[in-house]
Amino acid sequence: MISDFGSGRVRATTVAISDPGPLERYLSAKEPGSAFLRRGEGFVGLGEVARFETDYIDTADVWWTEIATQIDHDSELPGASGIGPLAVGSFAFDPDRSAFRSVLTIPRTIIGRRGGQYWLTQIGEHRNQTLPAPGDAPRFPEHLDLGHGTVTQDEWAGIVARCVELIRQGDIHKVVLARDLIAKADGPIDLRAVLGRLIERYPMTWTYLVDGMVGATPELLVRVADGLVTSRVLAGTISVDPDHTDPLAKAAQLARSTKDIREHEFAVESVAQALEPFCRAMNVPEAPSVLPLPNVLHLATDITGVADADVSALRLAAALHPSAAVCGTPTHLALDTIAAIENMDRGRYAGPVGWVDTEGDGEWAIALRGGYSGPDAPDQIRLFAGAGIVADSQPGAELEETRAKFVPMLQALGLD
């Protein structure tokens, strides 16, 4: 753990500001930065006053709960979810089998926008209540090469076929398998530029930048705001090409797909069962809707509930992860199968990514449609995509689904 907190108390100040414009432009290459944005709302974080590396979400929740009690917050704005000091995090998909650690950081400066309110939060003794200047302009490398990752496409299709055989033996109902691609540049990759392109092309998603993880995910693992819990389940996917296919016909095809409906039902059941012990009341829609994105259509179900007192968003993220949407069912068998046949370390791909405030409210999405670029190899980025495998899955169709899910990051890198 690295922290400016020590054993004393820390003061945070939140002031109202005028519309700061696009928040992502305040990110700088000169200091650590984070972002969690959707439809122009959310926040960017600049710098770090504390950093906690761990293996498990539960441990991070305990750490943040203790740290939050040390923060004295002065605010010009009325108390509202997410306005003020935050912890921003990215967690490993399978911490028991990953070389990557999970991380939770506290930004020194936060610039936010939500519901017509704009604010600046700063933590520490040296607080300047004026909006920081925008960061330097993001830069793209002049040249990028895309290569296969841990396995080739043919090898991955063979892994899918093996997985289908295991499922048909009867103990496992669904397994989500992922694969990766590696893009290498002629210089350091500026993730702020990748983030900016994702924001432009995919405004309906949750775009994130946290400790080397960047992406545009359509899947909200859990939101807690003033006692209301929301979780968006996405499972069941079909690719679309608006120039050559009719999106309405594709939507109808997806809604009639027995394979995709079965996959979706597994995911909804897993989330509902995980949330139930923490909620006084819940609403689970009987049938999914179709969520359109520029590159794919998803079957989607929004589950809502009323949270028990003192249940934090981070605690719920720990209870929900990994859901059937990114792992499979039964969970323990799906995790074992992924570890045995996927042949790669997912790191923090498909793990929770998001934020929590000092009251326990927060938003945690699933780190999908993204990639990772670390300090050990800043000139390369590892991209990820996955697909849910059930008994009647076809390797070729699942491979095509991953190709569609790579599209957002390939577009953001100029490799489409």
Coordinates of C-alpha atoms in Angstrom, one line a residue:
M1 CA 0.0 0.0 0.0
I2 CA 1.2 3.5 -0.9
S3 CA -0.6 6.3 1.0
D4 CA -0.5 10.0 1.9
F5 CA -2.9 9.3 4.7
G6 CA -0.5 8.0 7.4
S7 CA -2.3 7.7 10.7
G8 CA -3.9 11.2 10.7
R9 CA -7.0 12.7 9.2
V10 CA -7.2 14.1 5.6
R11 CA -9.4 16.9 4.4
A12 CA -11.2 16.9 1.1
T13 CA -12.9 19.9 -0.5
T14 CA -15.6 19.9 -3.1
V15 CA -16.6 23.1 -4.9
A16 CA -19.2 23.7 -7.7
I17 CA -17.7 24.7 -11.0
S18 CA -19.0 25.9 -14.4
D19 CA -19.3 23.3 -17.2
P20 CA -15.7 22.1 -17.7
G21 CA -16.4 20.6 -21.2
P22 CA -15.3 17.1 -22.1
L23 CA -13.8 15.7 -19.0
E24 CA -11.3 13.4 -20.7
R25 CA -9.3 16.4 -21.9
Y26 CA -8.1 17.1 -18.3
L27 CA -6.1 13.8 -18.2
S28 CA -2.4 14.3 -18.5
A29 CA 0.5 12.2 -19.6
K30 CA 2.5 13.6 -16.7
E31 CA 0.6 12.0 -13.8
P32 CA -1.6 8.9 -13.2
G33 CA -5.1 9.4 -14.3
S34 CA -8.4 7.6 -14.3
A35 CA -11.8 7.9 -15.9
F36 CA -15.3 6.4 -15.7
L37 CA -17.7 8.1 -18.2
R38 CA -21.0 7.5 -19.9
R39 CA -23.0 9.9 -22.1
G40 CA -20.6 12.7 -21.1
E41 CA -21.3 12.2 -17.4
G42 CA -19.0 10.7 -14.7
F43 CA -15.6 11.8 -13.6
V44 CA -11.9 11.9 -14.3
G45 CA -9.3 11.5 -11.5
L46 CA -5.9 13.1 -11.5
G47 CA -3.0 11.9 -9.4
E48 CA -3.1 9.6 -6.4
V49 CA -3.1 10.2 -2.7
A50 CA -3.3 6.4 -1.9
R51 CA -3.0 3.1 -3.7
F52 CA -3.9 -0.3 -2.4
E53 CA -2.9 -3.5 -4.2
T54 CA -4.6 -6.7 -3.2
D55 CA -5.9 -10.0 -4.4
Y56 CA -9.5 -9.9 -3.3
I57 CA -12.3 -7.4 -3.5
D58 CA -13.4 -8.1 0.1
T59 CA -10.0 -6.9 1.3
A60 CA -10.2 -3.7 -0.8
D61 CA -13.7 -3.1 0.7
V62 CA -12.3 -3.3 4.2
W63 CA -9.4 -1.0 3.4
W64 CA -11.6 1.6 1.8
T65 CA -14.2 1.5 4.6
E66 CA -11.3 2.3 7.0
I67 CA -9.8 5.0 4.8
A68 CA -13.2 6.7 4.3
T69 CA -13.5 7.3 8.0
Q70 CA -10.3 9.3 7.9
I71 CA -11.5 11.8 5.4
D72 CA -13.2 15.1 6.5
H73 CA -15.2 16.4 3.5
D74 CA -16.2 20.0 3.0
S75 CA -18.6 20.4 0.1
E76 CA -20.5 23.3 -1.5
L77 CA -22.9 20.8 -3.1
P78 CA -25.7 18.9 -1.4
G79 CA -24.8 15.3 -0.5
A80 CA -25.3 13.1 -3.6
S81 CA -24.0 9.8 -4.8
G82 CA -20.5 10.0 -6.2
I83 CA -19.9 13.7 -5.5
G84 CA -16.7 14.0 -3.3
P85 CA -13.8 11.7 -2.6
L86 CA -13.8 8.4 -4.4
A87 CA -11.8 5.2 -4.7
V88 CA -11.3 3.9 -8.2
G89 CA -10.5 0.3 -8.9
S90 CA -9.8 -2.6 -11.3
F91 CA -9.9 -6.2 -10.1
A92 CA -8.5 -9.4 -11.4
F93 CA -10.9 -11.9 -13.0
D94 CA -9.5 -14.9 -11.1
P95 CA -7.2 -13.7 -8.3
D96 CA -6.3 -17.2 -7.3
R97 CA -4.8 -18.0 -10.7
S98 CA -3.5 -14.6 -11.9
A99 CA -0.1 -13.0 -11.8
F100 CA -1.9 -9.6 -11.9
R101 CA -2.9 -7.9 -8.7
S102 CA -6.1 -5.9 -8.2
V103 CA -5.8 -2.2 -7.4
L104 CA -7.8 0.5 -5.7
T105 CA -6.6 4.1 -5.9
I106 CA -7.8 7.4 -4.4
P107 CA -7.3 10.3 -6.9
R108 CA -5.9 13.6 -5.6
T109 CA -8.2 15.6 -7.9
I110 CA -11.6 14.7 -9.3
I111 CA -13.5 16.6 -12.0
G112 CA -17.1 15.4 -12.3
R113 CA -20.4 16.0 -14.1
R114 CA -23.7 14.4 -13.4
G115 CA -27.4 15.6 -13.7
G116 CA -26.5 19.2 -14.5
Q117 CA -24.0 19.5 -11.7
Y118 CA -20.3 20.1 -12.2
W119 CA -17.8 19.8 -9.4
L120 CA -14.1 19.8 -8.4
T121 CA -13.0 17.6 -5.5
Q122 CA -9.4 17.8 -4.1
I123 CA -7.8 15.9 -1.3
G124 CA -4.8 16.9 0.8
E125 CA -3.3 20.0 2.3
H126 CA -2.3 21.8 -0.9
R127 CA -5.7 22.3 -2.4
N128 CA -6.3 24.9 -5.2
Q129 CA -10.0 25.4 -5.8
T130 CA -9.6 26.4 -9.4
L131 CA -10.1 24.0 -12.3
P132 CA -6.7 22.5 -13.5
A133 CA -5.6 23.3 -17.0
P134 CA -6.4 20.7 -19.7
G135 CA -3.6 18.1 -20.2
D136 CA -1.3 17.9 -23.1
A137 CA -2.9 16.6 -26.4
P138 CA -3.0 12.8 -26.6
R139 CA -0.8 11.2 -29.3
F140 CA -1.1 8.1 -31.3
P141 CA 2.0 6.1 -32.5
E142 CA 2.5 6.4 -36.2
H143 CA 2.6 2.7 -36.7
L144 CA 0.8 -0.3 -35.1
D145 CA 1.1 -4.0 -35.9
L146 CA -1.6 -6.5 -34.8
G147 CA -0.7 -10.0 -34.0
H148 CA -2.3 -13.0 -32.5
G149 CA -2.1 -13.4 -28.7
T150 CA -1.7 -16.5 -26.5
V151 CA -3.3 -18.8 -29.1
T152 CA -4.2 -18.5 -32.8
Q153 CA -7.8 -18.4 -34.1
D154 CA -7.7 -22.1 -35.2
E155 CA -6.3 -23.1 -31.8
W156 CA -9.0 -21.1 -30.0
A157 CA -11.7 -22.8 -32.1
G158 CA -10.3 -26.1 -31.0
I159 CA -10.5 -25.0 -27.4
V160 CA -14.2 -24.1 -27.9
A161 CA -14.9 -27.6 -29.4
R162 CA -13.2 -29.2 -26.4
C163 CA -15.3 -27.1 -24.1
V164 CA -18.5 -28.1 -25.8
E165 CA -17.6 -31.7 -25.3
L166 CA -17.1 -31.1 -21.6
I167 CA -20.5 -29.3 -21.3
R168 CA -22.2 -32.1 -23.1
Q169 CA -21.0 -34.5 -20.4
G170 CA -23.5 -32.9 -18.1
D171 CA -21.8 -31.3 -15.1
I172 CA -21.2 -27.8 -16.6
H173 CA -24.0 -25.7 -18.2
K174 CA -22.0 -22.7 -19.6
V175 CA -18.4 -21.6 -19.8
V176 CA -17.2 -18.2 -21.1
L177 CA -14.0 -18.5 -23.0
A178 CA -11.8 -15.5 -24.0
R179 CA -8.9 -14.9 -26.3
D180 CA -6.4 -12.1 -26.8
L181 CA -4.6 -10.1 -29.5
I182 CA -1.4 -8.1 -29.1
A183 CA -1.0 -4.7 -30.8
K184 CA 2.6 -3.4 -30.9
A185 CA 3.5 0.2 -31.7
D186 CA 6.7 2.1 -32.6
G187 CA 6.5 4.0 -29.3
P188 CA 4.5 4.3 -26.1
I189 CA 0.8 3.9 -26.5
D190 CA -1.2 6.9 -25.1
L191 CA -4.2 5.3 -23.5
R192 CA -5.9 8.8 -23.3
A193 CA -6.1 8.7 -27.1
V194 CA -7.7 5.3 -27.0
L195 CA -10.2 6.4 -24.4
G196 CA -11.1 9.5 -26.5
R197 CA -12.0 7.5 -29.5
L198 CA -14.1 5.0 -27.5
I199 CA -16.0 7.9 -25.9
E200 CA -16.7 9.3 -29.4
R201 CA -17.9 6.0 -31.0
Y202 CA -19.5 4.3 -28.0
P203 CA -21.2 7.0 -25.8
M204 CA -23.9 4.5 -24.5
T205 CA -21.2 2.3 -22.9
W206 CA -19.2 2.9 -19.7
T207 CA -15.8 4.0 -20.9
Y208 CA -13.1 3.4 -18.4
L209 CA -9.4 4.1 -17.8
V210 CA -7.9 2.6 -14.6
D211 CA -4.3 1.6 -14.1
G212 CA -3.6 0.5 -17.6
M213 CA -7.0 -0.9 -18.3
V214 CA -9.0 0.9 -21.0
G215 CA -12.2 0.0 -22.7
A216 CA -15.9 0.7 -23.4
T217 CA -18.0 -1.9 -21.6
P218 CA -21.8 -2.2 -22.1
E219 CA -22.2 -4.3 -18.9
L220 CA -22.9 -2.7 -15.5
L221 CA -22.1 -5.3 -12.8
V222 CA -23.8 -3.2 -10.0
R223 CA -24.7 0.3 -9.2
V224 CA -25.7 1.5 -5.7
A225 CA -27.2 4.9 -5.3
D226 CA -29.2 6.1 -2.3
G227 CA -30.2 2.5 -1.4
L228 CA -31.3 1.5 -4.9
V229 CA -29.3 -1.4 -6.5
T230 CA -29.2 -1.9 -10.3
S231 CA -27.4 -4.6 -12.3
R232 CA -27.4 -5.0 -16.0
V233 CA -27.0 -8.5 -17.3
L234 CA -25.8 -9.0 -20.9
A235 CA -25.5 -12.5 -22.3
G236 CA -26.5 -13.6 -25.8
T237 CA -24.8 -11.8 -28.7
I238 CA -25.2 -11.4 -32.4
S239 CA -22.9 -9.2 -34.6
V240 CA -24.3 -6.6 -36.9
D241 CA -23.1 -4.7 -40.0
P242 CA -25.5 -1.9 -40.6
D243 CA -24.2 -1.4 -44.1
H244 CA -25.0 -5.0 -45.1
T245 CA -27.6 -6.4 -42.7
D246 CA -31.0 -5.3 -41.3
P247 CA -30.6 -4.6 -37.5
L248 CA -34.3 -5.3 -36.9
A249 CA -34.0 -8.7 -38.6
K250 CA -30.9 -9.4 -36.6
A251 CA -32.6 -8.4 -33.4
A252 CA -35.5 -10.7 -34.1
Q253 CA -33.0 -13.5 -34.9
L254 CA -31.3 -13.0 -31.5
A255 CA -34.6 -12.9 -29.6
R256 CA -35.6 -16.3 -31.1
S257 CA -32.2 -17.9 -30.6
T258 CA -32.6 -20.9 -28.2
K259 CA -28.9 -21.0 -27.6
D260 CA -28.6 -17.2 -26.7
I261 CA -31.8 -17.3 -24.6
R262 CA -30.4 -20.2 -22.6
E263 CA -27.1 -18.5 -22.1
H264 CA -28.9 -15.3 -21.0
E265 CA -31.1 -17.2 -18.5
F266 CA -28.0 -18.7 -16.8
A267 CA -26.5 -15.2 -16.4
V268 CA -29.7 -13.6 -15.0
E269 CA -30.2 -16.4 -12.5
S270 CA -26.6 -16.1 -11.2
V271 CA -26.9 -12.4 -10.7
A272 CA -30.3 -12.6 -9.0
Q273 CA -29.2 -15.3 -6.6
A274 CA -26.1 -13.3 -5.7
L275 CA -28.0 -10.1 -5.0
E276 CA -30.9 -11.6 -3.1
P277 CA -29.1 -11.9 0.3
F278 CA -28.3 -8.2 0.3
C279 CA -31.7 -6.8 -0.8
R280 CA -35.0 -6.3 0.9
A281 CA -36.9 -6.4 -2.4
M282 CA -36.0 -7.2 -6.0
N283 CA -37.4 -7.0 -9.5
V284 CA -36.2 -9.4 -12.1
P285 CA -37.9 -8.9 -15.5
E286 CA -39.4 -12.1 -17.0
A287 CA -37.9 -11.6 -20.5
P288 CA -34.8 -9.7 -21.8
S289 CA -34.8 -6.8 -24.1
V290 CA -32.4 -6.3 -27.0
L291 CA -29.6 -3.8 -26.5
P292 CA -28.2 -2.3 -29.7
L293 CA -24.6 -1.3 -30.0
P294 CA -22.8 -0.2 -33.2
N295 CA -21.0 -3.6 -33.6
V296 CA -23.3 -6.1 -31.8
L297 CA -26.7 -6.7 -30.3
H298 CA -27.1 -8.2 -26.8
L299 CA -29.9 -9.7 -24.9
A300 CA -30.2 -7.5 -21.8
T301 CA -31.9 -7.6 -18.4
D302 CA -31.8 -4.8 -15.8
I303 CA -32.3 -6.2 -12.3
T304 CA -33.2 -3.7 -9.6
G305 CA -33.5 -4.0 -5.8
V306 CA -33.5 -2.1 -2.5
A307 CA -30.3 -2.7 -0.6
D308 CA -30.0 -3.6 3.0
A309 CA -28.5 -0.9 5.2
D310 CA -24.7 -0.5 5.1
V311 CA -24.2 -2.6 2.0
S312 CA -21.5 -1.0 -0.2
A313 CA -21.2 -1.2 -3.9
L314 CA -17.8 -2.8 -3.5
R315 CA -19.3 -5.5 -1.2
L316 CA -22.0 -6.2 -3.8
A317 CA -19.3 -6.4 -6.6
A318 CA -17.5 -9.0 -4.5
A319 CA -20.7 -11.0 -4.2
L320 CA -21.6 -10.8 -7.9
H321 CA -18.2 -11.5 -9.4
P322 CA -17.8 -13.6 -11.4
S323 CA -21.2 -13.9 -12.9
A324 CA -22.3 -16.4 -15.5
A325 CA -22.0 -13.6 -18.1
V326 CA -18.2 -13.6 -17.9
C327 CA -17.5 -17.0 -16.2
G328 CA -20.2 -19.6 -16.6
T329 CA -22.3 -21.9 -14.4
P330 CA -21.9 -23.6 -12.0
T331 CA -19.3 -20.9 -11.1
H332 CA -16.6 -23.1 -9.5
L333 CA -16.7 -25.7 -12.4
A334 CA -16.6 -22.9 -15.0
L335 CA -13.6 -21.3 -13.3
D336 CA -11.8 -24.6 -13.2
T337 CA -12.6 -25.2 -16.9
I338 CA -11.4 -21.8 -17.9
A339 CA -8.1 -22.3 -16.0
A340 CA -7.6 -25.7 -17.5
I341 CA -8.3 -25.0 -21.2
E342 CA -8.2 -21.3 -21.9
N343 CA -4.4 -21.2 -21.8
M344 CA -4.0 -17.5 -20.8
D345 CA -4.0 -15.2 -17.8
R346 CA -6.9 -12.8 -18.2
G347 CA -5.5 -10.4 -15.6
R348 CA -8.1 -7.8 -14.9
Y349 CA -10.0 -8.4 -18.1
A350 CA -13.7 -9.4 -17.2
G351 CA -13.1 -8.2 -13.6
P352 CA -15.0 -5.4 -11.9
V353 CA -13.9 -1.8 -12.8
G354 CA -15.4 1.3 -11.4
W355 CA -15.6 3.5 -8.2
V356 CA -17.0 3.7 -4.7
D357 CA -17.6 6.8 -2.6
T358 CA -17.3 7.4 1.2
E359 CA -20.9 6.4 1.8
G360 CA -20.6 3.1 -0.1
D361 CA -22.4 4.2 -3.2
G362 CA -20.8 3.4 -6.5
E363 CA -20.7 1.9 -10.0
W364 CA -18.9 -1.2 -10.9
A365 CA -18.9 -2.3 -14.5
I366 CA -17.3 -5.4 -16.0
A367 CA -14.0 -4.7 -17.8
L368 CA -15.0 -5.9 -21.3
R369 CA -14.4 -4.5 -24.8
G370 CA -11.0 -3.4 -23.7
G371 CA -7.3 -4.0 -23.3
Y372 CA -4.3 -3.6 -21.0
S373 CA -1.1 -1.7 -21.5
G374 CA 1.4 -1.9 -18.6
P375 CA 4.6 0.0 -17.6
D376 CA 6.7 -3.1 -18.4
A377 CA 5.8 -2.8 -22.1
P378 CA 4.2 0.6 -22.8
D379 CA 4.6 0.1 -26.6
Q380 CA 2.1 -2.7 -26.7
I381 CA -1.5 -3.3 -25.7
R382 CA -3.2 -6.6 -25.1
L383 CA -6.9 -6.8 -26.3
F384 CA -9.5 -9.3 -25.1
A385 CA -12.8 -10.7 -26.2
G386 CA -14.9 -13.6 -25.1
A387 CA -18.0 -15.7 -25.9
G388 CA -20.3 -17.8 -23.8
I389 CA -20.1 -21.5 -24.7
V390 CA -23.1 -23.8 -24.1
A391 CA -23.9 -27.3 -25.3
D392 CA -25.0 -26.3 -28.9
S393 CA -22.3 -23.7 -29.5
Q394 CA -20.5 -23.9 -32.8
P395 CA -16.8 -23.0 -32.8
G396 CA -17.0 -20.9 -36.0
A397 CA -19.9 -18.8 -34.7
E398 CA -18.2 -18.2 -31.3
L399 CA -15.0 -17.2 -33.1
E400 CA -17.0 -14.7 -35.2
E401 CA -18.6 -13.3 -32.0
T402 CA -15.1 -12.6 -30.6
R403 CA -14.1 -10.8 -33.8
A404 CA -17.2 -8.5 -33.4
K405 CA -16.2 -7.8 -29.8
F406 CA -12.7 -6.8 -30.7
V407 CA -14.0 -4.1 -33.1
P408 CA -14.3 -1.3 -30.6
M409 CA -10.7 -1.5 -29.5
L410 CA -9.5 -2.1 -33.0
Q411 CA -11.3 1.0 -34.1
A412 CA -9.9 3.0 -31.2
L413 CA -6.4 1.9 -32.3
G414 CA -7.0 2.7 -35.9
L415 CA -6.7 -1.0 -36.8
D416 CA -10.2 -1.7 -38.1

